[in-house]
CSV table of C-alpha atoms in Angstrom, one decimal:
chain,number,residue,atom,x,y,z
A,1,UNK,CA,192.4,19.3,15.7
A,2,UNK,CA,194.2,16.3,17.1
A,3,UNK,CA,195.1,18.4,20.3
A,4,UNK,CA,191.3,18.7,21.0
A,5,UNK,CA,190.5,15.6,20.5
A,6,UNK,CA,193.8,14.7,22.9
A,7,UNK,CA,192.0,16.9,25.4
A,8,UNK,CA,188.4,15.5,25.2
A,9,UNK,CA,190.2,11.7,25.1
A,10,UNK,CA,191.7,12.6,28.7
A,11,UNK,CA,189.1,14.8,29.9
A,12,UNK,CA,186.8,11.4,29.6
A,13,UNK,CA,189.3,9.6,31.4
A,14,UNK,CA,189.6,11.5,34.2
A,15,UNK,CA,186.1,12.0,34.8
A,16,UNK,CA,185.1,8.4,34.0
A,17,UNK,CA,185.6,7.4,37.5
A,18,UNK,CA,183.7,10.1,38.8
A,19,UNK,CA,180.8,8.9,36.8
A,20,UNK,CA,181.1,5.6,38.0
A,21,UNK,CA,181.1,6.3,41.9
A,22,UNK,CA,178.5,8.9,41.8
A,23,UNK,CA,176.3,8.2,38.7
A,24,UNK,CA,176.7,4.6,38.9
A,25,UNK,CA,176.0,4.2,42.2
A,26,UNK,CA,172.8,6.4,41.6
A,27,UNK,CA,171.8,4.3,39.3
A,28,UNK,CA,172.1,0.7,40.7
A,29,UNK,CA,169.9,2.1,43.7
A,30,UNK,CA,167.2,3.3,40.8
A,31,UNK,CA,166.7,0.6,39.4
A,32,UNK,CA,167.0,-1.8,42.4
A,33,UNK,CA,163.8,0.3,44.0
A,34,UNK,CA,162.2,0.2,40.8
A,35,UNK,CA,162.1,3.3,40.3
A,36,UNK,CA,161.3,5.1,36.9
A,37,UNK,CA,163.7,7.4,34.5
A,38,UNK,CA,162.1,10.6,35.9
A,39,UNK,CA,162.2,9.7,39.2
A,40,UNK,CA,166.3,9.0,38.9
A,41,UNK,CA,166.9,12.3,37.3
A,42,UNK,CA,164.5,14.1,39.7
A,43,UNK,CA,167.0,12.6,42.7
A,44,UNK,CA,170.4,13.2,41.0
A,45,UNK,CA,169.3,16.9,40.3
A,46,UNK,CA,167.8,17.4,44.1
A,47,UNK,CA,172.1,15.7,44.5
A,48,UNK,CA,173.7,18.1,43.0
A,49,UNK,CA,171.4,21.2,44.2
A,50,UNK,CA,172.3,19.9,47.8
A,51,UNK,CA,176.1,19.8,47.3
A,52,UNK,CA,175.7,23.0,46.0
A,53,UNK,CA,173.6,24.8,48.5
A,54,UNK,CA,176.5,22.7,51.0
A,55,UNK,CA,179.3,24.5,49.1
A,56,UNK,CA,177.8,28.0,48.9
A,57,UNK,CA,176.9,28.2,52.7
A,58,UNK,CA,180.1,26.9,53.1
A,59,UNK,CA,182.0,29.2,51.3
A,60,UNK,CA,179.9,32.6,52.9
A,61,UNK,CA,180.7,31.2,56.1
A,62,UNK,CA,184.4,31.4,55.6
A,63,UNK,CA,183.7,34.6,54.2
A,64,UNK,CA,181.6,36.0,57.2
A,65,UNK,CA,184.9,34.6,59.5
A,66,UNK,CA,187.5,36.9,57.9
A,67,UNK,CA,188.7,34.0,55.4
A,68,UNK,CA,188.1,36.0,52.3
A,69,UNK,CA,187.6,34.7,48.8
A,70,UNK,CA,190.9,32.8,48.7
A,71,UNK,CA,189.8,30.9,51.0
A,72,UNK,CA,186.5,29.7,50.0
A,73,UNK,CA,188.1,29.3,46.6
A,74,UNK,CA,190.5,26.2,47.7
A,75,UNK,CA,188.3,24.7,50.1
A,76,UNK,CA,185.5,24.9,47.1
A,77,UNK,CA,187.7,23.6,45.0
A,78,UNK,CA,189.3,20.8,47.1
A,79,UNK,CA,186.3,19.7,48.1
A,80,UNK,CA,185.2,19.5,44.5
A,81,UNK,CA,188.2,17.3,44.2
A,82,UNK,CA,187.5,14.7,47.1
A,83,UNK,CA,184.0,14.6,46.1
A,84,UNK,CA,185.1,13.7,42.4
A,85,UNK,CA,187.6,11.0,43.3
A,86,UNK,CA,184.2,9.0,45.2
């Protein structure tokens, strides 16, 4: 039991920062433009469906070029890492 709660202890502080870059920063623009609850999680899911579209066309181009699923797999996931650390 104590080695899960070790893991959801860390996994909280490594993605704290993520929250408050991305999340945060979502936020702050919310409510400075006044805008309502719905409204905020109607533009952070339009976010995240963006990145992902980004990422999938991404990774099917370097699959069209003769990358191969390797390929796409560390860019994916690198860029998965750059965007987390902002």
């Amino acid at each position: 039991m104590s080695a899960l709660v070790a893991t959801v202890f860390v996994a909280s502080l490594v993605g704290s920062p993520h929250c408050a870059g991305m999340c945060g920063g979502l936020v702050a623009f919310s409510a400075g433009a006044g805008a309502s609850p719905v409204t905020h999680h109607l533009g952070r899911g339009l976010v995240y469906g963006l990145l992902g579209v980004l990422a999938g066309t991404l990774g099917v181009g370097v699959n069209l070029v003769g990358g191969g699923d390797d390929v796409a797999a560390l860019l994916s996931a690198g860029m998965m890492i750059v965007w987390a650390t902002f």
